[in-house]
XYZ file of C-alpha atoms in Angstrom:
692
model
C 273.447 27.944 12.785
C 270.128 29.574 13.388
C 270.212 32.953 13.998
C 268.583 34.664 17.773
C 268.598 38.388 16.541
C 266.139 39.725 13.768
C 267.296 43.008 12.105
C 264.832 45.586 12.419
C 262.575 46.204 9.053
C 263.221 48.504 6.541
C 261.386 49.086 3.604
C 262.133 50.812 0.584
C 261.137 54.379 0.408
C 260.346 56.471 -2.745
C 261.994 58.379 -4.915
C 262.245 62.159 -3.691
C 258.825 64.082 -4.818
C 256.909 60.378 -5.005
C 254.210 58.929 -2.701
C 254.415 55.604 -0.879
C 253.025 52.696 -3.209
C 252.314 49.567 -4.050
C 256.028 48.739 -5.566
C 255.468 47.301 -8.960
C 257.487 45.870 -11.866
C 259.861 43.653 -12.563
C 264.003 41.691 -13.305
C 265.196 43.994 -16.478
C 268.229 43.009 -18.006
C 269.284 46.001 -20.675
C 272.566 44.476 -21.171
C 270.684 41.702 -23.379
C 269.781 44.789 -26.058
C 270.636 47.290 -28.231
C 270.491 50.421 -26.273
C 267.885 51.693 -28.612
C 265.474 49.878 -26.891
C 265.834 51.670 -23.806
C 263.581 54.432 -24.465
C 260.547 52.208 -25.799
C 260.613 49.863 -22.803
C 260.651 52.832 -20.430
C 258.146 54.547 -22.391
C 256.218 51.272 -21.994
C 257.219 50.680 -18.375
C 255.157 54.024 -17.778
C 252.323 52.914 -19.752
C 252.038 49.876 -17.634
C 252.412 51.451 -14.063
C 256.229 50.335 -13.409
C 257.563 51.872 -10.435
C 260.671 49.762 -9.768
C 262.843 47.486 -11.693
C 265.358 44.823 -10.439
C 268.835 46.029 -12.056
C 271.983 44.297 -13.446
C 271.105 40.908 -11.398
C 273.102 38.389 -13.752
C 275.157 41.542 -15.235
C 278.802 40.846 -13.624
C 280.687 40.273 -16.956
C 279.140 43.680 -18.545
C 280.372 45.379 -15.229
C 284.149 44.325 -14.576
C 284.582 42.640 -17.934
C 288.262 41.441 -17.408
C 290.053 41.642 -14.238
C 289.967 44.501 -11.937
C 288.371 45.972 -15.258
C 285.413 48.161 -14.157
C 282.785 49.730 -16.690
C 279.874 51.666 -15.493
C 278.916 53.870 -18.231
C 276.005 52.002 -19.654
C 274.660 50.765 -16.029
C 274.495 54.583 -15.491
C 272.720 55.496 -18.205
C 270.086 53.383 -17.531
C 269.821 54.094 -14.240
C 269.772 57.521 -15.032
C 266.538 57.563 -17.746
C 264.850 55.295 -15.123
C 265.179 57.822 -12.405
C 263.988 60.276 -14.390
C 260.960 58.854 -15.696
C 260.368 58.242 -11.957
C 261.395 54.325 -12.471
C 263.389 53.406 -8.667
C 265.943 50.850 -8.547
C 266.275 47.263 -6.866
C 269.976 46.891 -7.705
C 271.758 43.408 -7.717
C 275.012 42.744 -6.270
C 275.858 40.740 -9.824
C 277.335 37.946 -7.900
C 274.670 35.650 -8.572
C 277.446 34.304 -11.447
C 281.069 34.532 -12.102
C 282.300 35.419 -15.255
C 283.832 33.585 -17.817
C 287.446 35.218 -17.098
C 287.217 34.643 -14.162
C 286.331 31.078 -13.596
C 289.013 30.395 -15.929
C 291.920 32.097 -14.243
C 290.482 30.568 -10.930
C 288.116 27.069 -11.650
C 288.958 26.539 -7.748
C 285.787 28.686 -7.328
C 283.705 26.098 -9.111
C 281.398 23.945 -7.267
C 281.630 19.433 -7.392
C 279.011 17.241 -7.091
C 278.711 14.309 -4.911
C 280.941 12.128 -6.680
C 283.797 15.367 -7.224
C 282.963 15.933 -10.561
C 283.689 19.737 -11.289
C 280.184 21.631 -12.419
C 281.716 23.957 -14.857
C 280.563 27.466 -16.514
C 277.987 27.799 -18.984
C 274.669 27.712 -16.793
C 274.550 29.903 -13.406
C 275.357 30.180 -9.997
C 278.511 28.106 -10.504
C 280.346 28.739 -7.645
C 281.057 27.257 -4.130
C 279.784 29.350 -1.232
C 282.954 28.641 1.195
C 285.619 29.839 -1.624
C 287.240 32.126 0.073
C 288.880 33.043 -3.844
C 285.073 33.394 -4.958
C 284.260 35.662 -1.631
C 287.188 38.024 -2.404
C 286.114 38.789 -5.643
C 282.674 38.671 -5.022
C 283.270 41.008 -2.086
C 285.589 43.469 -4.101
C 282.589 43.503 -7.031
C 279.991 44.749 -3.873
C 282.746 47.550 -2.923
C 282.899 48.743 -6.236
C 278.833 48.739 -6.662
C 278.283 50.576 -3.373
C 281.340 52.934 -3.883
C 279.862 54.122 -7.321
C 276.367 54.134 -6.440
C 276.168 55.087 -2.828
C 274.950 58.676 -3.751
C 272.544 57.895 -6.685
C 269.029 58.799 -5.841
C 267.753 55.936 -7.905
C 268.760 53.128 -5.543
C 265.879 52.526 -3.111
C 267.210 49.035 -2.584
C 269.788 46.448 -2.331
C 269.385 43.008 -4.249
C 272.344 40.690 -2.657
C 273.220 37.876 -4.864
C 270.078 35.990 -6.414
C 267.911 32.656 -5.512
C 270.450 31.690 -3.336
C 271.264 27.504 -3.282
C 269.288 26.811 -6.292
C 271.481 25.289 -7.996
C 274.617 25.484 -5.741
C 272.778 24.463 -2.719
C 275.079 21.892 -2.060
C 278.968 21.599 -2.556
C 281.187 18.786 -1.925
C 284.668 20.266 -2.664
C 287.485 20.445 -0.262
C 286.735 23.837 0.565
C 283.401 22.624 1.991
C 284.267 19.843 3.408
C 286.934 21.885 5.904
C 283.841 24.599 6.628
C 281.619 21.622 7.371
C 284.441 20.142 9.954
C 284.337 23.943 11.652
C 280.770 23.965 11.372
C 280.496 20.769 13.294
C 283.077 21.700 15.979
C 281.128 24.850 16.469
C 277.951 23.254 17.044
C 278.841 20.312 18.979
C 282.367 21.270 20.776
C 283.479 18.075 20.902
C 284.027 14.577 18.536
C 282.261 12.408 20.816
C 279.247 15.030 20.655
C 279.299 14.626 17.333
C 279.757 10.407 17.184
C 276.455 10.770 19.208
C 274.502 13.111 17.353
C 275.372 10.841 14.320
C 274.727 7.720 15.613
C 278.290 6.317 14.779
C 278.564 3.276 16.716
C 276.111 1.906 13.641
C 278.418 0.854 10.665
C 281.685 1.231 12.200
C 281.388 5.097 11.172
C 282.834 6.538 14.362
C 284.840 8.988 14.479
C 287.546 9.745 16.280
C 288.546 13.442 15.655
C 286.702 16.652 13.087
C 289.380 16.379 10.367
C 287.921 12.576 9.708
C 284.249 14.229 8.587
C 283.553 14.840 4.743
C 280.468 15.939 3.205
C 278.027 13.090 2.228
C 279.498 12.450 -0.936
C 278.816 9.756 -3.435
C 278.671 5.904 -1.459
C 277.549 3.795 -4.037
C 274.486 3.380 -6.114
C 271.543 1.519 -3.514
C 274.016 2.521 -0.249
C 272.491 4.478 2.461
C 273.664 7.124 3.757
C 274.231 8.435 7.749
C 270.826 10.252 8.310
C 272.055 12.370 11.477
C 275.289 13.410 8.863
C 273.003 13.965 6.312
C 270.597 15.947 8.054
C 273.744 18.449 9.611
C 274.776 19.112 6.174
C 271.708 20.139 5.094
C 271.403 22.848 7.746
C 275.695 23.864 7.149
C 274.435 24.270 3.650
C 271.675 26.914 4.406
C 274.225 28.377 6.826
C 277.166 28.581 4.289
C 275.124 30.151 1.793
C 273.475 32.757 4.505
C 277.199 33.293 5.827
C 278.366 34.124 2.128
C 274.932 36.129 1.533
C 275.565 37.959 5.436
C 279.310 39.035 3.791
C 277.904 40.252 1.041
C 275.788 42.243 2.762
C 277.698 43.591 5.466
C 280.129 45.177 2.986
C 277.324 47.075 1.069
C 275.773 48.324 4.346
C 279.182 49.465 5.409
C 279.200 51.866 2.384
C 275.544 52.546 1.684
C 274.048 52.247 5.394
C 270.815 53.910 4.520
C 269.510 51.696 1.554
C 267.982 48.369 2.586
C 268.957 45.352 1.429
C 267.391 41.605 0.681
C 267.537 38.228 -0.980
C 265.427 36.723 -3.331
C 264.055 33.563 -1.214
C 261.988 30.852 -3.045
C 259.749 29.807 -0.894
C 256.855 27.393 -2.262
C 254.490 24.508 -0.461
C 257.026 21.883 -2.401
C 260.268 23.546 -1.862
C 262.521 24.009 1.026
C 266.490 24.814 -0.464
C 267.477 26.828 2.711
C 265.915 27.590 6.251
C 264.375 30.285 4.857
C 262.916 31.356 8.435
C 266.094 31.516 9.833
C 267.457 33.906 6.782
C 264.671 36.320 7.585
C 266.593 37.436 10.423
C 269.333 38.827 7.826
C 267.597 40.447 5.750
C 265.783 44.076 6.079
C 262.779 42.972 4.402
C 261.408 39.429 3.199
C 261.381 39.348 -0.479
C 260.232 35.603 -2.297
C 260.170 34.390 -5.854
C 257.273 32.420 -6.508
C 255.927 30.635 -9.819
C 252.529 28.799 -9.814
C 251.639 25.431 -9.952
C 249.781 24.389 -13.029
C 245.791 22.979 -12.603
C 244.077 22.567 -9.575
C 246.754 23.153 -7.001
C 247.150 26.405 -8.772
C 245.393 29.339 -6.064
C 245.594 27.052 -2.868
C 249.299 26.926 -3.006
C 250.203 30.334 -3.698
C 248.145 31.425 -1.153
C 249.861 28.801 1.287
C 253.237 29.349 0.320
C 252.212 33.438 0.695
C 250.902 33.110 3.652
C 253.934 31.317 4.744
C 256.371 34.302 3.433
C 253.733 36.527 5.562
C 254.858 33.971 8.556
C 258.439 34.682 7.724
C 258.340 38.424 7.230
C 256.077 38.336 11.110
C 253.363 40.450 9.108
C 255.245 42.718 8.256
C 255.440 43.750 4.610
C 257.198 41.387 2.069
C 258.122 42.261 -1.340
C 257.193 39.994 -4.082
C 260.663 39.679 -6.275
C 259.599 37.283 -8.913
C 256.471 35.867 -10.672
C 255.503 34.766 -14.532
C 252.579 36.467 -16.393
C 252.238 33.136 -18.230
C 254.346 30.084 -18.749
C 257.547 29.418 -17.743
C 260.491 27.703 -19.029
C 262.028 25.314 -16.639
C 258.925 22.341 -16.294
C 259.115 19.262 -18.551
C 255.999 21.049 -19.971
C 255.458 24.441 -19.025
C 251.268 25.214 -19.176
C 250.575 28.996 -20.154
C 248.161 30.643 -17.327
C 244.692 30.571 -17.940
C 242.752 34.290 -18.446
C 242.322 35.976 -15.426
C 245.232 34.529 -13.484
C 247.723 37.108 -14.425
C 245.677 39.958 -12.078
C 244.216 37.074 -9.941
C 247.564 35.750 -8.877
C 249.270 39.526 -7.871
C 246.505 40.292 -5.852
C 246.303 37.106 -3.920
C 250.006 37.688 -2.882
C 248.896 41.476 -2.543
C 246.134 39.836 0.164
C 248.728 37.708 2.024
C 251.258 40.889 2.705
C 252.754 41.601 -0.320
C 253.403 45.613 -0.500
C 255.465 45.081 -3.936
C 254.338 42.601 -6.779
C 256.887 42.221 -9.528
C 257.693 39.428 -12.248
C 260.531 38.262 -13.809
C 261.391 40.046 -16.215
C 260.306 43.491 -18.224
C 260.868 41.995 -21.856
C 261.299 38.105 -22.976
C 264.619 37.509 -23.626
C 265.160 36.185 -27.468
C 268.117 34.286 -26.976
C 269.348 31.851 -24.231
C 267.924 29.446 -21.668
C 264.990 31.151 -20.516
C 263.840 32.822 -23.781
C 260.475 30.896 -23.506
C 259.819 32.257 -20.314
C 256.872 34.503 -19.983
C 257.508 38.696 -19.457
C 255.361 41.377 -18.684
C 256.483 42.493 -22.447
C 256.365 39.159 -24.672
C 257.885 38.714 -27.618
C 254.108 39.699 -29.165
C 254.960 42.973 -28.022
C 252.616 45.937 -26.801
C 250.327 44.401 -28.807
C 249.228 41.424 -26.775
C 246.808 40.258 -24.335
C 249.663 39.922 -21.097
C 250.647 43.537 -21.851
C 246.901 44.486 -21.534
C 246.656 42.796 -18.232
C 249.726 44.244 -17.158
C 248.672 47.724 -17.757
C 245.078 46.743 -15.697
C 247.008 45.456 -13.299
C 248.829 48.253 -12.756
C 245.877 50.439 -12.594
C 244.417 47.902 -9.851
C 247.532 48.375 -7.819
C 247.772 51.757 -7.639
C 243.648 52.102 -7.314
C 244.539 49.483 -3.843
C 247.196 52.177 -3.060
C 244.629 55.311 -3.334
C 242.602 52.822 -0.774
C 244.922 53.133 1.813
C 246.036 49.307 1.493
C 249.752 50.309 2.555
C 248.919 50.607 6.159
C 247.037 47.403 6.431
C 248.639 44.117 7.523
C 247.290 40.512 6.830
C 244.889 39.825 9.656
C 245.326 37.192 11.952
C 243.222 33.464 11.314
C 241.765 31.354 13.936
C 243.938 28.816 12.541
C 247.702 28.491 12.192
C 249.315 25.900 10.488
C 252.846 24.964 11.574
C 255.458 23.998 8.145
C 259.183 22.528 9.773
C 261.445 22.495 7.333
C 263.944 20.506 8.995
C 261.099 18.078 9.190
C 260.983 17.981 5.602
C 264.611 17.476 5.196
C 264.767 14.476 7.378
C 261.942 12.833 5.926
C 263.716 12.872 2.169
C 265.848 10.577 3.648
C 266.236 7.302 1.342
C 265.308 5.232 4.406
C 262.066 6.043 5.863
C 259.098 3.532 6.370
C 257.714 5.306 2.592
C 259.171 7.310 -0.254
C 255.501 8.390 -0.699
C 255.386 10.779 2.296
C 257.173 13.984 2.586
C 256.255 16.864 5.082
C 255.425 19.586 2.599
C 252.335 18.138 1.535
C 250.904 17.831 4.823
C 250.223 21.250 5.875
C 249.457 22.260 2.408
C 246.155 19.676 2.608
C 245.164 20.987 5.930
C 245.012 24.436 4.165
C 243.111 23.507 1.314
C 240.926 21.557 3.079
C 240.316 24.494 5.967
C 240.104 26.480 2.902
C 237.080 24.014 1.735
C 235.351 25.132 5.101
C 235.374 28.628 4.625
C 238.713 29.324 6.974
C 241.776 30.805 5.610
C 244.793 30.009 7.564
C 247.953 31.433 8.844
C 251.045 28.976 7.929
C 253.476 29.998 10.596
C 257.323 28.573 10.896
C 257.899 26.718 14.217
C 260.063 29.199 15.795
C 257.017 31.674 14.830
C 254.300 32.106 17.469
C 252.060 29.904 16.504
C 251.009 29.067 19.926
C 249.168 32.294 20.399
C 246.448 31.367 18.522
C 243.231 29.601 19.119
C 243.818 26.104 16.994
C 246.848 25.133 15.904
C 247.881 22.257 13.226
C 250.907 20.219 13.982
C 251.156 18.478 10.418
C 254.084 15.863 10.049
C 256.111 17.686 12.115
C 258.302 14.279 12.264
C 261.526 16.196 14.076
C 260.571 17.296 17.787
C 262.980 18.608 20.389
C 261.737 19.631 23.842
C 261.333 23.084 23.483
C 258.388 22.833 20.863
C 257.036 19.801 23.065
C 256.690 22.186 25.493
C 255.633 24.847 23.623
C 252.741 22.296 22.663
C 251.870 21.236 26.007
C 251.528 24.288 27.494
C 249.104 26.117 24.426
C 247.001 22.894 25.016
C 247.226 22.889 28.951
C 245.838 26.643 28.689
C 242.964 26.280 26.194
C 243.893 25.587 23.254
C 243.176 23.281 20.904
C 245.444 20.968 18.487
C 245.468 18.915 15.507
C 248.418 16.577 15.516
C 248.762 14.156 12.473
C 250.792 11.119 11.680
C 254.527 11.334 11.469
C 254.619 13.348 13.844
C 257.267 13.426 17.102
C 259.031 10.622 16.185
C 262.407 11.909 16.139
C 264.559 14.265 17.927
C 266.558 16.930 16.433
C 269.456 14.360 15.659
C 266.537 12.454 13.981
C 267.038 9.844 16.800
C 263.944 7.971 16.943
C 262.098 8.237 20.341
C 262.154 5.305 22.441
C 258.510 4.095 24.415
C 256.073 4.440 21.440
C 255.137 7.775 19.557
C 254.103 10.548 19.427
C 257.457 10.746 21.630
C 257.237 13.514 23.892
C 253.511 14.380 23.280
C 251.721 11.289 23.799
C 250.533 12.563 27.006
C 248.370 15.130 24.687
C 247.344 13.116 22.106
C 246.471 10.467 24.137
C 247.352 7.755 22.178
C 250.435 5.089 21.688
C 251.479 3.770 18.103
C 254.036 1.192 18.508
C 254.229 1.004 14.623
C 253.635 2.645 10.691
C 251.477 1.043 8.223
C 252.933 1.981 4.797
C 250.048 1.401 2.309
C 251.362 0.320 -1.673
C 250.142 -0.769 -4.533
C 254.206 -1.863 -5.603
C 253.423 -5.668 -4.029
C 250.588 -7.779 -5.349
C 247.722 -8.363 -2.525
C 249.756 -5.681 -0.093
C 247.330 -2.699 1.598
C 247.040 -0.063 -0.952
C 244.735 2.134 1.243
C 242.772 1.880 4.268
C 238.523 2.774 4.524
C 237.509 4.787 7.377
C 234.202 4.597 8.826
C 233.471 8.332 8.663
C 233.568 7.653 4.330
C 237.331 8.972 3.640
C 240.218 7.320 2.735
C 243.876 6.818 4.076
C 246.655 6.661 1.681
C 250.143 5.774 1.592
C 250.883 5.823 5.779
C 248.695 5.221 8.571
C 249.682 4.763 12.541
C 249.084 1.752 14.126
C 247.943 2.971 17.369
C 247.563 0.131 20.176
C 246.185 1.668 23.041
C 244.702 5.371 24.124
C 244.137 6.875 27.167
C 240.604 6.550 28.702
C 239.399 9.537 28.116
C 240.136 9.760 24.683
C 236.890 10.169 21.993
C 237.542 7.971 18.922
C 236.048 9.823 16.194
C 236.509 7.064 13.226
C 238.178 3.464 12.914
C 239.837 1.587 9.898
C 237.623 -0.377 8.163
C 239.965 -2.964 6.671
C 240.533 -6.786 6.261
C 240.853 -9.048 9.626
C 244.077 -10.468 8.779
C 245.342 -6.849 8.020
C 245.402 -6.226 12.282
C 243.667 -2.769 11.323
C 240.379 -3.350 11.452
C 238.648 -1.206 14.084
C 241.697 0.692 14.719
C 241.700 3.942 15.806
C 242.272 6.628 12.990
C 240.855 10.461 14.480
C 240.728 10.536 18.184
C 240.166 13.989 20.245
C 241.926 13.953 24.066
C 241.201 16.601 26.631
C 244.577 17.599 28.197
C 243.971 20.048 31.224
C 242.033 23.077 29.701
C 242.376 22.654 25.964
C 242.225 19.635 23.782
C 244.126 17.829 20.766
C 243.206 15.692 17.800
C 245.096 12.855 16.454
C 244.980 12.079 12.739
C 246.560 8.911 11.929
C 246.940 8.393 8.324
C 247.118 10.450 5.443
C 244.056 11.619 4.674
C 244.771 13.813 1.807
C 242.999 17.126 1.458
C 239.327 16.008 0.741
C 239.617 13.464 3.316
C 240.887 16.205 5.800
C 238.106 18.587 4.639
C 235.134 15.893 5.540
C 236.559 14.976 8.318
C 236.735 19.087 10.161
C 233.368 19.282 10.902
C 233.153 16.530 13.289
C 236.747 17.378 14.400
C 235.971 20.906 14.940
C 232.841 20.045 17.051
C 234.697 17.314 18.969
C 237.456 20.012 19.624
C 235.103 23.172 20.248
C 236.479 25.254 17.114
C 234.086 27.017 15.107
C 233.855 25.363 11.331
C 231.787 26.279 8.557
C 229.603 23.308 7.196
C 227.660 25.008 4.390
C 227.616 23.711 1.181
C 229.556 27.168 -0.703
C 231.672 27.728 2.021
C 234.844 26.581 0.120
C 233.854 28.084 -3.256
C 235.503 31.085 -2.012
C 239.007 32.107 -0.414
C 238.740 34.706 1.233
C 241.583 37.080 2.593
C 241.627 39.825 5.112
C 243.854 42.841 5.384
C 243.320 45.330 8.635
C 244.342 48.588 9.641
C 243.635 50.944 12.380
C 241.219 52.637 9.875
C 239.844 50.224 7.360
C 239.581 46.696 6.653
C 240.453 45.273 2.902
C 238.240 41.525 2.302
C 239.875 39.614 -0.768
C 237.473 37.013 -2.278
C 238.389 34.786 -5.211
C 236.530 32.243 -6.905
C 238.220 29.079 -5.881
C 236.349 26.663 -8.674
C 236.039 26.161 -12.055
C 232.459 27.664 -12.214
C 231.010 30.736 -11.765
C 230.244 31.727 -7.786
C 227.634 34.434 -6.492
C 229.282 36.818 -3.541
C 226.006 37.603 -1.756
C 225.346 40.995 0.114
C 229.067 41.639 0.069
C 229.841 44.292 2.614
C 232.023 47.367 1.361
C 232.687 49.203 -1.619
C 234.752 47.144 -4.198
C 238.109 48.923 -5.000
C 239.290 46.024 -7.257
C 237.479 43.415 -8.786
C 238.297 40.957 -12.254
C 236.169 38.428 -14.170
C 233.591 39.777 -11.931
C 230.137 41.474 -12.363
C 228.577 43.813 -9.530
C 225.317 44.424 -8.965
C 223.546 46.113 -5.922
C 223.080 43.337 -3.856
C 225.249 40.804 -5.330
C 228.668 39.727 -7.008
C 229.183 37.194 -9.619
C 232.831 35.864 -9.654
C 233.919 33.849 -12.927
C 236.393 31.175 -12.853
C 239.905 33.140 -12.099
C 237.577 35.962 -10.415
C 238.591 38.164 -7.667
C 237.512 41.305 -6.039
C 238.671 43.140 -3.220
C 236.467 45.190 -0.889
C 236.743 48.176 1.241
C 234.957 49.228 4.853
């Protein structure tokens, strides 16, 4: 269930005798290398400015070498070397993957897929979160680690687990089934309430007791599982992993109460395995792993995701636990980073509130599934461009520290974009109007479109305080309950400006469709009434594959069929479509006054370019400031503020040289930039940080 109380924010403190600084480092896996490499690793870390490493993440088999036999000597030695060199340790529980002796002795800890097949060892995360056996062994490991290192001065944070749910998000075992039954009992109280929530009168799925509840196991190719059950199973799966994390966390905290604890989330635009905003209540500080999207979306997706992490952290400092110096290993094709992007990306994360910049990993592996994954020290060694960039970045981060960046936070933007993970989960079902629409893509499009108009928006989870902003975007918030609708109603009534898109307020929290026309509970705010959707596709000859809009934009994938508008609703754009389609002349962009505020409605998927082109007139009609200058979108500007300083981060968003005219403030850091008295020239992938 969603947590309601947030833990007090606690940040890793510097080693004794050291000053606060931006944490800089990587995952370090010394047990993958002969011990004679360790001194060389530490020498090169110090040269690069590394001051923290995450240690022992996948080291269970090298620490507990057999059942109950623990060998800490090698780990003690490397921690001592790191501490002597002034490098702090973010120590992992090592429970991310079990050793082979454990799964051999207890194969019942292995998770099962939806067909009931066992997921065997040979990779990682081959354990089920609801296994009492696995929990017993994992918590014993946590106790041993905490007892052994409770007085070690090198340990500044606990790294609990690792990327929970990356591979074991869904488990369909009997352990999971029994836990799901108990979760439903706690959530709903009676089986009748479950039946109501899941609509089980459809297809004879009515339940008589909680022991009839099963996970959404394999139901046959081409068949369709119950949407309510599937949505709740996704909620349960996030909660089951969270409960496991909390058990590990609490075991450590009981023995080492003064060491802050975290676990690394995986927040990116298109990945929503867990309810990370809910998980944000359970960590002492938020951490995230982020890997870049190759191509045109690289910078915008990174900035969007980092802004969302800042929202999850409620603008408290957060820790970038993993990123790549260049290529990753897990895509079908793994592009390298372009020159300048290693430094530019880290500065962008810093701009968005990260006070720690780390990588996977320190030394590139020679063997194993991640051997082609880039690292701070690549296989090419010290004499490599990646390592030289790593050293330059270390210098830059120290310069930012010296300039006072740690006392600043990401400034509040004029616009908030709302992200709702449960709406994303619901739109993933296979029986929606179109499989080409997902909740996650729309907020990213709006973030990039605002950037095209010179506005860097904040991205906030739906539970955060988006209703304290001047303007808010409600993008494809498919599930909307009474509380959210009332928040939006009060926000607009009080003078707020809202941009509401298609596919919003379609269903309640159980994925039951609203009756009487869409957008459901907020039709009075939007000032429009929609009777059905108009999916767009080229799959069928002669079908509508797009809809032209009177303002020169184009709608793809899906449009709303607006059948009526309120008398005082202003129509800014209509569809230009074949007459027989029934869409010609229908409203697509509207603005409706509501008490002291106003709401715009956008009745189709315009994409980033279409939104950006529509924004000037939309903003004018709503009374929202919007830069309409030709060069406004060439630069991404992000501001961090403290009581006595302002830091402006400026990034080139284009593939050509861009000039920054009359820059205000002193240049603290620059990369791929030419600086003169009255102008700064940013090359592609260039970045500067100004202090005033």
